[in-house]
C-alpha positions in Angstrom: -18.7 0.9 -2.3 -15.8 0.4 0.1 -15.1 -3.2 1.2 -14.8 -4.1 4.9 -11.3 -4.7 6.1 -10.2 -7.4 8.6 -10.4 -6.1 12.2 -6.7 -6.6 12.7 -6.0 -4.2 9.9 -8.7 -1.6 10.5 -8.0 -1.5 14.2 -4.3 -0.8 13.6 -5.2 2.0 11.2 -6.2 4.1 14.2 -2.4 4.6 14.8 -2.7 7.3 12.1 0.3 6.2 10.1 -1.4 4.6 7.2 -4.5 4.7 5.0 -6.1 1.7 3.4 -9.1 1.4 1.1 -10.5 -1.4 -1.0 -13.2 -0.3 -3.4 -14.8 -1.0 -6.7 -13.1 0.3 -9.8 -14.9 3.2 -11.6 -12.5 4.5 -14.1 -11.0 2.8 -17.2 -7.5 3.7 -16.0 -6.8 2.4 -12.5 -4.5 5.3 -11.8 -7.6 7.6 -11.9 -9.2 5.3 -9.3 -6.2 5.8 -7.1 -6.3 9.6 -7.3 -10.0 9.5 -6.6 -9.4 7.4 -3.5 -6.8 9.9 -2.3 -9.0 12.9 -3.0 -12.3 11.4 -1.7 -11.1 8.8 0.9 -13.6 6.2 2.2 -11.1 3.8 3.8 -9.6 3.6 7.3 -6.7 5.3 8.9 -5.2 8.7 8.3 -6.9 11.1 5.9 -4.7 11.1 2.8 -6.1 14.3 1.2 -3.5 16.6 2.8 -0.6 14.2 2.3 -0.1 15.0 -1.4 0.7 18.0 -3.5 -0.2 17.6 -7.2 -1.0 13.9 -7.2 -1.9 12.9 -10.7 -2.3 10.0 -13.1 1.0 11.0 -14.7 2.9 11.1 -11.4 1.6 7.7 -10.5 2.7 6.4 -13.9 6.2 7.8 -13.3 6.6 6.7 -9.7 5.1 3.2 -9.4 6.7 -0.1 -10.4 5.1 -3.6 -10.6 5.6 -6.2 -7.8 4.7 -9.9 -7.4 1.9 -11.1 -5.2 4.5 -12.2 -2.6 6.0 -8.7 -2.8 2.6 -7.3 -2.3 2.1 -9.4 0.9 5.4 -8.1 2.3 4.6 -4.5 1.4 1.2 -4.7 3.1 3.0 -6.1 6.2 5.3 -3.1 6.2 2.5 -0.7 5.7 0.2 -2.2 8.4 2.7 -3.2 11.1 6.2 -1.9 10.1 8.1 1.3 10.4 9.7 3.2 7.6 11.9 5.3 9.9 13.0 2.6 12.4 13.2 -0.2 9.8 11.1 -3.3 9.7 10.0 -5.0 12.9 11.5 -8.5 13.2 8.0 -9.7 13.9 7.2 -9.0 10.2 9.7 -11.5 9.1 8.7 -14.1 11.7 5.4 -15.9 11.5 2.4 -13.7 12.7 -0.6 -15.8 11.9 -3.2 -13.0 12.5 -1.3 -10.5 10.3 -0.7 -13.0 7.5 -4.3 -14.2 7.6 -5.6 -10.6 7.5 -3.3 -9.8 4.5 -4.7 -12.8 2.7 -8.2 -11.6 3.4 -7.4 -8.2 1.8 -5.6 -9.5 -1.3 -7.5 -12.7 -2.1 -10.5 -11.0 -3.6 -8.3 -9.5 -6.3 -7.8 -13.0 -7.8 -5.0 -14.6 -9.7 -4.9 -12.0 -12.4 -4.3 -9.0 -10.1 -1.6 -6.5 -10.7 0.4 -4.9 -7.8 2.4 -1.7 -7.8 4.5 0.2 -5.3 6.8 3.2 -5.0 9.3 1.1 -3.0 12.6 1.2 -4.8 13.4 -2.5 -4.4 10.6 -3.2 -6.9 13.4 -2.5 -9.4 14.8 -6.0 -8.4 11.8 -7.7 -10.0 10.6 -11.0 -8.7 13.6 -11.2 -6.3 12.7 -7.9 -4.6 13.0 -7.9 -0.8 10.8 -5.3 0.9 11.3 -6.2 4.6 14.8 -4.7 4.8 16.2 -1.8 6.9 17.8 0.1 4.0 15.8 1.0 0.9 15.0 3.9 -1.4 11.6 4.9 -2.7 9.9 7.4 -5.1 8.4 9.8 -2.6 5.0 11.2 -3.6 3.7 12.5 -0.3 4.6 15.6 1.8 5.9 13.4 4.6 9.6 12.4 4.9 8.7 8.7 4.1 5.9 7.2 2.2 5.4 3.7 0.8 2.4 2.5 -1.0 0.9 -0.7 -2.4 -1.7 -0.5 -5.1 -3.6 -3.7 -6.1 -5.7 -3.8 -9.2 -8.1 -6.3 -10.6 -10.8 -5.8 -13.3 -13.3 -4.7 -10.7 -11.4 -3.8 -7.4 -8.7 -1.4 -6.4 -6.6 -1.4 -3.2 -4.9 1.8 -2.1 -2.6 1.2 1.0 -0.2 4.0 1.9 2.0 4.5 5.0 3.2 8.0 5.9 6.0 8.8 8.4 8.1 11.7 9.4 11.3 11.5 11.4 
């Protein structure tokens, strides 16, 4: 089962720069659910199967760091409407009601006990992390020059959102 995504997000996925999928958890280890979503995608946007060489549970364990719900919201903004190469669009920082509402629609079903993870290097800053900045580092996992992900995990749902860009 793959959940429907808000039209704002699924329509923008046609740009071919990101992949997003919300689905039911199947494996005891959420990292296995992530690798399954990458190998057998049912989401919208770019097909992620060719974007990775050797994606594994171990690689996810090494490359991802936890983030807060607020950080997850900013990361999803960056993935859906930003640019990793050109830096964040100032519209991401300003109020965009449609984008903010769509992000809430994606994340709210995960509930208050959800955990969020990313390969964005600023996650190292903990609760004070700023993701809508022009300079950042990341733990690259894809074959593209830039890749940033957001993984959301609840007891029954998994979100895999990944932006891919080359210079």
